[in-house]
Coordinates of C-alpha atoms in Angstrom, one line a residue:
X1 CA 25.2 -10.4 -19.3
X2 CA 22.5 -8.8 -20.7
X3 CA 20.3 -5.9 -19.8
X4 CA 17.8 -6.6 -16.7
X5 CA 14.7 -4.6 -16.1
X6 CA 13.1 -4.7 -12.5
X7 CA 9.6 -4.1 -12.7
X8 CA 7.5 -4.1 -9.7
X9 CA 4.1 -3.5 -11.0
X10 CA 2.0 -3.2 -8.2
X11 CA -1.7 -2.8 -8.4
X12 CA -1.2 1.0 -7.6
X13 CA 2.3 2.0 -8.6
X14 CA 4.5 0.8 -11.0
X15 CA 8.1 0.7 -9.8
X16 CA 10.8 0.6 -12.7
X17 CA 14.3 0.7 -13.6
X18 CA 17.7 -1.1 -14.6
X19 CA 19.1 -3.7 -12.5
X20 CA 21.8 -2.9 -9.9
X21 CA 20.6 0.9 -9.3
X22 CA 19.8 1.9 -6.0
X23 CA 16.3 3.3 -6.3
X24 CA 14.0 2.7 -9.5
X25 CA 14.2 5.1 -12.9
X26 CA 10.5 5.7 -13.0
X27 CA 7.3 5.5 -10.2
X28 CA 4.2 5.9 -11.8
X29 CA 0.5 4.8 -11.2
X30 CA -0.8 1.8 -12.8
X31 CA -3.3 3.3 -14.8
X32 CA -4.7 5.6 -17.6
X33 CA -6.7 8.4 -16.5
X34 CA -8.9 10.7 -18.0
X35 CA -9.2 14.4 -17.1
X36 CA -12.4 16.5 -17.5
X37 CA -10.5 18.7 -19.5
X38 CA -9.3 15.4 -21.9
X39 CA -12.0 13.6 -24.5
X40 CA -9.2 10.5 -24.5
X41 CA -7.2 8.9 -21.9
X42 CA -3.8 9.8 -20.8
X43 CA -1.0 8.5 -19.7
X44 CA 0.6 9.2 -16.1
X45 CA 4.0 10.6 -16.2
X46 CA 6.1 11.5 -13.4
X47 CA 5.4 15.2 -13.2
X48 CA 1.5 15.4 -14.0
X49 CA 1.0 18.7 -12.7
X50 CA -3.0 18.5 -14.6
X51 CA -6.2 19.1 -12.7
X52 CA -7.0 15.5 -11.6
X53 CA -10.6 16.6 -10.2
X54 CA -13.1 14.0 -11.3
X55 CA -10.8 12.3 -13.5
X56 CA -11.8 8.9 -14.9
X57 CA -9.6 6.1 -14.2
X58 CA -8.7 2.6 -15.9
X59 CA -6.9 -0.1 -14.2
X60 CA -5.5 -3.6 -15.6
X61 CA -5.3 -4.9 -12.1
X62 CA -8.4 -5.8 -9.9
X63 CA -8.0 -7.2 -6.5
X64 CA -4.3 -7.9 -7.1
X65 CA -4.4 -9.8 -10.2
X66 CA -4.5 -8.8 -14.1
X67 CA -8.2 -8.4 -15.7
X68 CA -7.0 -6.2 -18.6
X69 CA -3.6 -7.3 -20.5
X70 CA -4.5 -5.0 -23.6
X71 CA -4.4 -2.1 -21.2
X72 CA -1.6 -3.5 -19.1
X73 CA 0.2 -3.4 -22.7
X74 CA -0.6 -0.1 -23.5
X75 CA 1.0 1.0 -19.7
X76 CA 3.9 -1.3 -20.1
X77 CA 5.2 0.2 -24.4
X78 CA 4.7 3.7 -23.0
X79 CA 6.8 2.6 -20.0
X80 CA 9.8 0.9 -21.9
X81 CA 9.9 3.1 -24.9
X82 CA 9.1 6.5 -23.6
X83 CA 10.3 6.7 -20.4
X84 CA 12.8 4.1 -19.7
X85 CA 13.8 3.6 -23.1
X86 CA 15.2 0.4 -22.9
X87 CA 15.0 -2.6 -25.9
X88 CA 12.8 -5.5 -24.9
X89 CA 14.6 -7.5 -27.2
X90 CA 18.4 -7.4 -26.0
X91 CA 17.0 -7.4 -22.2
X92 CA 15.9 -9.8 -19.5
X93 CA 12.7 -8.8 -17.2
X94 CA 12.5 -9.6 -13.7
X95 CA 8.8 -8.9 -12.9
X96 CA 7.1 -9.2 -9.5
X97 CA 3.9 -11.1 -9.4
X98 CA 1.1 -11.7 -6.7
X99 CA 1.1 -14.8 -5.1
X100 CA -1.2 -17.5 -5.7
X101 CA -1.8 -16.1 -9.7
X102 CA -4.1 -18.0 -11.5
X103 CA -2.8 -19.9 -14.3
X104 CA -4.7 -18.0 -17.0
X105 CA -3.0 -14.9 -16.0
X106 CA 0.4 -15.8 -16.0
X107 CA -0.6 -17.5 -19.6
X108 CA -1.6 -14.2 -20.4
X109 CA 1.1 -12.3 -18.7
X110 CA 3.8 -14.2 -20.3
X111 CA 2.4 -13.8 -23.7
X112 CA 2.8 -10.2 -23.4
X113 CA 6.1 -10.1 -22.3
X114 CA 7.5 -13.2 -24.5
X115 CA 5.4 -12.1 -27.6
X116 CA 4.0 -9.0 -27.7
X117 CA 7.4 -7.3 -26.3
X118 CA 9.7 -9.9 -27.2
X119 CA 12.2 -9.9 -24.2
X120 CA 15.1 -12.0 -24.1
X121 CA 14.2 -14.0 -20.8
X122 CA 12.2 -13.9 -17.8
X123 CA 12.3 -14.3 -13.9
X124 CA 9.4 -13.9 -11.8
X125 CA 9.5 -12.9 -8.4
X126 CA 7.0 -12.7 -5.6
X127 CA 6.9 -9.5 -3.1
X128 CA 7.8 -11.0 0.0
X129 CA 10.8 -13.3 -0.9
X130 CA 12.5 -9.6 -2.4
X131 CA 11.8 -8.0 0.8
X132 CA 13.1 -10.8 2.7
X133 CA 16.4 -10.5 0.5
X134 CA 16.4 -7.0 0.8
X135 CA 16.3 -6.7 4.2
X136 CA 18.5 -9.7 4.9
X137 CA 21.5 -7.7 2.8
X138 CA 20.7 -4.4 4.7
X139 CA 21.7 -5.5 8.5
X140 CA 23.9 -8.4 7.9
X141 CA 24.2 -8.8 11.5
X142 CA 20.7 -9.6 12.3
X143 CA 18.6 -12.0 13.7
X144 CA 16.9 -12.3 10.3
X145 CA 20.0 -12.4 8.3
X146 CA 21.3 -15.1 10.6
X147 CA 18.5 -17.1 10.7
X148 CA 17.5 -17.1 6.8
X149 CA 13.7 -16.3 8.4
X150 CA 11.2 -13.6 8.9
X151 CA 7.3 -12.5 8.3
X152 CA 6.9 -10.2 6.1
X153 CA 3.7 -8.1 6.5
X154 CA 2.7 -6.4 2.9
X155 CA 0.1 -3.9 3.1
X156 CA -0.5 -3.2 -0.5
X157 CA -2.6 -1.5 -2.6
X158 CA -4.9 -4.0 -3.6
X159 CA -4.6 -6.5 0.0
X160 CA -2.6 -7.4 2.8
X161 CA -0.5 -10.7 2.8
X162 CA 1.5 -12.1 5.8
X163 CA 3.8 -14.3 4.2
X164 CA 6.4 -16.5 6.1
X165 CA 9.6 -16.3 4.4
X166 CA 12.6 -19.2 4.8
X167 CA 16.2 -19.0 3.2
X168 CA 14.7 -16.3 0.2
X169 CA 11.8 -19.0 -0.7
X170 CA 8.0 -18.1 0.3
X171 CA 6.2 -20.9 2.2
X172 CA 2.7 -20.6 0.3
X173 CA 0.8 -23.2 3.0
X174 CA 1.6 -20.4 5.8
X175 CA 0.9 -17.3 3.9
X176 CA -2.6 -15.4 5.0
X177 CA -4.2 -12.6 3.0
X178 CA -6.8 -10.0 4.6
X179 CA -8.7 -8.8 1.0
X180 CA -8.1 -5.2 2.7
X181 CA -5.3 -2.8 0.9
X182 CA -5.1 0.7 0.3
X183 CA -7.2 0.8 -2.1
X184 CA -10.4 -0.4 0.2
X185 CA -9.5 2.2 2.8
X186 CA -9.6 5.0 0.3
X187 CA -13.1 4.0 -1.2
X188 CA -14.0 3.6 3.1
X189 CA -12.6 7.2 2.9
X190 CA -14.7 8.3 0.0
X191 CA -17.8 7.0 1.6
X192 CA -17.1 8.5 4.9
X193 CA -16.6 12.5 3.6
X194 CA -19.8 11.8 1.3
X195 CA -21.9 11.0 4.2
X196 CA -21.1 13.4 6.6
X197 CA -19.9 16.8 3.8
X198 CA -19.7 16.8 0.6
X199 CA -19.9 14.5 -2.4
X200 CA -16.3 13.2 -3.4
X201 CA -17.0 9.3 -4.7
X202 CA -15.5 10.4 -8.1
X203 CA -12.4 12.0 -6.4
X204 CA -9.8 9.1 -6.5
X205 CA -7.0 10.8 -6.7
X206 CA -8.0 13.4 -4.3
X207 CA -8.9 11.0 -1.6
X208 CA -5.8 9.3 -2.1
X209 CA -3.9 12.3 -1.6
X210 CA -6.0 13.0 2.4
X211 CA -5.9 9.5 3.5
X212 CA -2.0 9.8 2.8
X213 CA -1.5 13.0 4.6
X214 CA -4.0 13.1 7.4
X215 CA -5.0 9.5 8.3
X216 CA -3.2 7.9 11.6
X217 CA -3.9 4.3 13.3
X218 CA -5.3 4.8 17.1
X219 CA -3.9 3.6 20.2
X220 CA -7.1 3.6 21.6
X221 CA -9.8 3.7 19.5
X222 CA -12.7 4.4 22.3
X223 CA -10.3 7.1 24.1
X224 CA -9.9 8.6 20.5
X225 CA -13.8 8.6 19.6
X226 CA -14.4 10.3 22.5
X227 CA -11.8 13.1 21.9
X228 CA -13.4 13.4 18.6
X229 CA -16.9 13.9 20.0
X230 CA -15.4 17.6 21.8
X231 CA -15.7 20.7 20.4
X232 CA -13.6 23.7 19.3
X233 CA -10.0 23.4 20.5
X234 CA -10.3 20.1 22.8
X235 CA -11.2 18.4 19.8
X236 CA -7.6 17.1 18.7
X237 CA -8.4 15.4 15.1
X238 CA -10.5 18.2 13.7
X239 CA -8.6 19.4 10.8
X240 CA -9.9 20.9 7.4
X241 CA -8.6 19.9 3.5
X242 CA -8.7 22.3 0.9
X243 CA -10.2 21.4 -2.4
X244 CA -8.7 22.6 -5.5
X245 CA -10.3 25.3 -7.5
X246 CA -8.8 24.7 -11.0
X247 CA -7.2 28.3 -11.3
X248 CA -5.3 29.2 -8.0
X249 CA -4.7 25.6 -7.2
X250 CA -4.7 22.4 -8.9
X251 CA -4.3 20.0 -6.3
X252 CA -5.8 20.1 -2.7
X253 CA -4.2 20.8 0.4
X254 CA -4.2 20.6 4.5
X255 CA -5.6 24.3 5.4
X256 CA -3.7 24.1 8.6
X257 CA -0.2 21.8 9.1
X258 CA 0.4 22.2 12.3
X259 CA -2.9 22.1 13.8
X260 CA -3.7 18.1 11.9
X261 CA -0.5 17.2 13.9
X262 CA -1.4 18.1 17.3
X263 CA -2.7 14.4 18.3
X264 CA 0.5 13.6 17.9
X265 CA 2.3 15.6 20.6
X266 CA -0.4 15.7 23.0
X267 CA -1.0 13.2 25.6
X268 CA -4.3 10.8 25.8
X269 CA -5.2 11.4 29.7
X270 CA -4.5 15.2 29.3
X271 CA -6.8 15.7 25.9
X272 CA -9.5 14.0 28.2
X273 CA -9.8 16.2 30.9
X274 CA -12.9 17.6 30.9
X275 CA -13.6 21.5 31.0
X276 CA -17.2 22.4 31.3
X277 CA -16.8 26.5 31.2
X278 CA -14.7 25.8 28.0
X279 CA -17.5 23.8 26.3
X280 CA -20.3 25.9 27.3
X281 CA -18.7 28.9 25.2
X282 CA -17.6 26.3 22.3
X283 CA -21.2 25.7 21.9
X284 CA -22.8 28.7 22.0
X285 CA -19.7 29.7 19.4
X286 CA -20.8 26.9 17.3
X287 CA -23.9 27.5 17.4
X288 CA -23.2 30.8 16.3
X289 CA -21.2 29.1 13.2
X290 CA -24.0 26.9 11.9
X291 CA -25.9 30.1 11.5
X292 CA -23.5 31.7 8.7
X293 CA -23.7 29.9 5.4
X294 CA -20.9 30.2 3.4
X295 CA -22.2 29.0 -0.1
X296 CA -18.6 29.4 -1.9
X297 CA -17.0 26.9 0.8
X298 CA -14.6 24.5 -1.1
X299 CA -13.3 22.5 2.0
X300 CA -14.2 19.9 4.2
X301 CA -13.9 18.9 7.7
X302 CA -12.0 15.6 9.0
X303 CA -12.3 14.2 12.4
X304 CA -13.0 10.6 13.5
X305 CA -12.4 9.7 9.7
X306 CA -8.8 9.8 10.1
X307 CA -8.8 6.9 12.5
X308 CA -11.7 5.1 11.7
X309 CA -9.9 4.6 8.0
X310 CA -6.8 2.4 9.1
X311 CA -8.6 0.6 11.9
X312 CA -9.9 -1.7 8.7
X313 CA -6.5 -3.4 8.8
X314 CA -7.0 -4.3 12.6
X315 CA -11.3 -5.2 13.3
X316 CA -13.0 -5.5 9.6
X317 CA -15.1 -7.5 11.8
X318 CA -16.3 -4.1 12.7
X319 CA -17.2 -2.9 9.3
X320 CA -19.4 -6.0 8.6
X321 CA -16.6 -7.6 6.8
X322 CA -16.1 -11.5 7.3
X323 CA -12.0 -11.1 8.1
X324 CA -9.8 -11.6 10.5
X325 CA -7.6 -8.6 11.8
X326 CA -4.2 -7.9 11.1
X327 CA -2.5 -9.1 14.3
X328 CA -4.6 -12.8 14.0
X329 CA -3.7 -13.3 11.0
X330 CA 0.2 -13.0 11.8
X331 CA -0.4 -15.4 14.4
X332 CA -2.4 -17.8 12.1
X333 CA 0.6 -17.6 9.7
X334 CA 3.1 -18.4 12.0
X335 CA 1.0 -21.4 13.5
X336 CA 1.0 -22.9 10.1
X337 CA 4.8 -23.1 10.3
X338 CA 7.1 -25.2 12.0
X339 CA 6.9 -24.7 15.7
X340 CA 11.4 -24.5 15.7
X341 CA 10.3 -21.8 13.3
X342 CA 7.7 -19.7 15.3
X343 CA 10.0 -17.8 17.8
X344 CA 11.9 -16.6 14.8
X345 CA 9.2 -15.6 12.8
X346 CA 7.8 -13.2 15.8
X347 CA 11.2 -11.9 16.2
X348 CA 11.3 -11.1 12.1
X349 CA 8.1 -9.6 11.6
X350 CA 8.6 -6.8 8.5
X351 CA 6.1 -4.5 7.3
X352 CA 5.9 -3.2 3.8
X353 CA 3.5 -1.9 1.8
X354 CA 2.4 1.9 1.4
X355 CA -0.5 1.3 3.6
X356 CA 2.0 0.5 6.4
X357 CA 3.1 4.2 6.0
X358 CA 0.5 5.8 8.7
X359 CA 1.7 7.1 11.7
X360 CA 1.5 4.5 15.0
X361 CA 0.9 1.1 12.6
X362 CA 3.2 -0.3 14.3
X363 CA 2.9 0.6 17.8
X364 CA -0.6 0.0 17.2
X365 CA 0.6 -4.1 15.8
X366 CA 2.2 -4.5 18.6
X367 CA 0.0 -3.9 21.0
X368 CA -2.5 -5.8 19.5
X369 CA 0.3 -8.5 18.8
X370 CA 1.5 -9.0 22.2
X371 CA -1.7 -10.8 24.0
X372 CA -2.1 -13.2 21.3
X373 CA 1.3 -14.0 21.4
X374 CA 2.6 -17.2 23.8
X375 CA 4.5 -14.9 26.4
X376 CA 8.2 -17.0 26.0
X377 CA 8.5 -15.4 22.8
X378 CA 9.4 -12.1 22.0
X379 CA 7.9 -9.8 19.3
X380 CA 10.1 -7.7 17.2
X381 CA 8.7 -5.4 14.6
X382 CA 10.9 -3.9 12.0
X383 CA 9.8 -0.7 10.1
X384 CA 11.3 -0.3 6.3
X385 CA 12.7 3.0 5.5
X386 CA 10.8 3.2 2.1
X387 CA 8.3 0.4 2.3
X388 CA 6.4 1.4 -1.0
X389 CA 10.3 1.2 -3.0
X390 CA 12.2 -2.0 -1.0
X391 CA 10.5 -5.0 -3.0
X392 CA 12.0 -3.2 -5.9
X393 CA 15.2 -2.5 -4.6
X394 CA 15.0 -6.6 -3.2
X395 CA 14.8 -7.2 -7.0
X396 CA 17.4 -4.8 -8.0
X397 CA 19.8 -6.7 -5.7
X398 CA 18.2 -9.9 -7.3
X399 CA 19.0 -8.8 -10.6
X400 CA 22.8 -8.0 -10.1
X401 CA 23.8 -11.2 -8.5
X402 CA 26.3 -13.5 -10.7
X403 CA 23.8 -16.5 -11.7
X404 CA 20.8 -14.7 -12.4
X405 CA 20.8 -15.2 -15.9
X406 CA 20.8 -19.1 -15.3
X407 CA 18.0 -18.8 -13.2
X408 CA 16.2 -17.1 -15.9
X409 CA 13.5 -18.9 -18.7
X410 CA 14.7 -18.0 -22.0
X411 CA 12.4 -16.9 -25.2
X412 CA 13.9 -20.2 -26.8
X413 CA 12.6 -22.2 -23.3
X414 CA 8.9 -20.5 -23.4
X415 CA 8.3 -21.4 -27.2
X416 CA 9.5 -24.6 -27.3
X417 CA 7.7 -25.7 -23.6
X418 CA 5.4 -23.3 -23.2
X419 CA 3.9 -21.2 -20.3
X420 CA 3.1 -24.0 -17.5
X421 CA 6.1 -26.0 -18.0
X422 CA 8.6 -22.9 -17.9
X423 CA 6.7 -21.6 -14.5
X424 CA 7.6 -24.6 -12.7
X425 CA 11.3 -23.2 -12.2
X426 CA 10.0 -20.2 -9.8
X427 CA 8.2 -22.6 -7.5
X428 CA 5.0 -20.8 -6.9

């Protein structure tokens, strides 16, 4: 048996590594970027400890799909021969792909891997059916094992997808997609601090980095906006980000920990209680605050932004957008299955997806869930331990098993048949 790469390469991150291992070699954006301090662009590694203010940024992938293969080329050679050092041409690649791929781009995707890198064979494998697999080995003992069934809910970088998943194989003609992922909500993020502070729409990286560490999903998004209205100390979400300043610090940071965490540990009906002698000295205070100008000031206040962000996933309808929320769109996935299938599917509902990492997404799922559900099934939920690493470890898993080779198209297959004829074998 020869060799097998796993390469999940995601729209943001590229997950990488030898078949079999546990957890991938290499993570790594999917992209080249170019620092102020750089005339040419770089390569991400996994310890880039540069300034990354205002850096330029190139990415192959656009909406989920490949726009760029001579960049996605350049990525991929520094990949294999600098970091995980492997030979294209004595190993097989399982790569993950997006569903529904247009023909042209797998053309152009297997033309890169078959003839510009020359790798021995190929399997392509789609996100959901390696979570499915994943999870199905994990807890052998469950429902979803048992059944050969579940939804898996992949909150990406580029969309979301609710995919119905049955014995490993995805059933395309139930599978929904919300054109919301992680990388909408940070641009939503961007727009939001510009607005109200200062002027960050060049600050990618930077943004990234606060929607990760102080964004949340609301329980109750008019309760919450009115929390947010309240100044001083009865004002839960305010919290301040540090920018960098190039010499003491090269990467931005919460000012206060403790203080973004409190609307975690404090209750709803107590943060609501009103206290007029309170605010009437948080005014005057404030108003007193607005007076002194501080002209060297390199942070920014966040408040309602850190709700307002995730709650695309669940009303875009509010936004303007013409979607359906996360919680319909389950329920429009299921609907297009089997009805013997449907009370399994609620029960195997999986999220994945880095965007599925904020605090309360799944509390918040459910409870939007539940009403739209009929009320003789249950609703299950299961959270993934590592949600942004499991499709690659799903392929890792895929990789080791004893007939994968056979599955496989060969270099021989591809030249002689060609691109269309050799895709047929992974049935999507």
């Amino acid at each position: 048996m020869s060799n097998v790469v796993v390469l999940d390469n995601g729209g943001g991150l590229i997950k990488a590594g030898q078949g079999g291992e546990r957890d991938p070699a290499v993570v790594i954006p999917n992209c080249l970027y170019r620092p102020l301090t750089s005339k040419k662009f770089l390569h991400p590694t996994t310890t880039t400890e540069e300034d990354l203010t205002s850096a330029a940024i190139r990415r192959p992938i656009d909406r989920g799909y490949l726009i760029n293969p001579d960049l996605q080329r350049d990525i991929w050679s520094h990949l294999f021969n600098s970091l995980l050092h492997v030979s294209p041409s004595s190993s097989s690649l399982l790569l993950t792909e997006p569903l529904f791929s247009l023909p042209s781009i797998q053309r152009s995707t297997d033309e890169l891997i078959f003839e510009d890198f020359g790798f021995n064979s190929l399997f392509v494998a789609d996100s959901p059916s390696l979570v499915h697999l994943y999870e199905s080995s994990r807890r052998p003992d469950s429902l979803l094992s048992e059944a050969q069934c579940s939804l898996v809910v992949d909150c990406g970088f580029s969309f979301t997808h609710v995919a119905p998943v049955f014995q490993n194989c995805t059933l395309n003609y139930g599978v929904k997609r919300i054109d919301l992922g992680g990388k909408a909500l940070t641009n939503y993020l961007k727009e939001l601090v510009s607005y109200r502070s200062i002027n960050v729409m060049d600050e990618t990286f930077l943004m990234d980095d606060v929607k990760e560490k102080l964004c949340f999903v609301s329980l109750d998004v008019e309760t919450d906006l009115q929390i947010a209205r309240k100044q001083g100390k009865d004002n839960l979400f305010r919290c301040t980000y540090v920018l960098p300043d190039g010499v003491t610090h090269k990467k931005g940071y919460v000012k206060d920990p403790e203080a973004a965490q409190r609307h975690l540990r404090a209750s709803p009906s107590a943060a609501m209680e009103p206290n007029k002698e309170a605010y009437q000295l948080e005014t005057i205070a404030k108003t007193e605050e607005r007076k002194r100008v501080d002209l060297t000031k390199n942070e920014f206040d966040l408040m309602n932004e850190r709700f307002l962000v995730p709650e695309m996933i669940f009303q875009p309808a509010d936004l303007g957008m013409n979607e359906a929320g996360l919680a319909e769109c389950i329920v429009r996935a299921v609907n297009a299955c089997h009805p013997y299938l449907r009370p399994v599917l609620y029960q195997s509902i999986i999220l994945t997806g880095g965007s599925s990492l904020f605090p309360r997404f799944a509390e918040r799922l459910q409870k939007d869930l539940r009403p739209l559900v009929p009320h003789e099934y249950q609703v299950k939920i299961t959270t993934q331990n590592d949600p942004i690493l499991d499709v690659w470890r799903g392929g890792s898993l895929l990789a080791s098993s004893p007939n994968f080779e056979s599955t496989c198209v060969t270099k021989a297959e591809y030249e002689e048949h060609g691109s269309a004829r050799c895709r047929r074998r992974f049935f999507h």
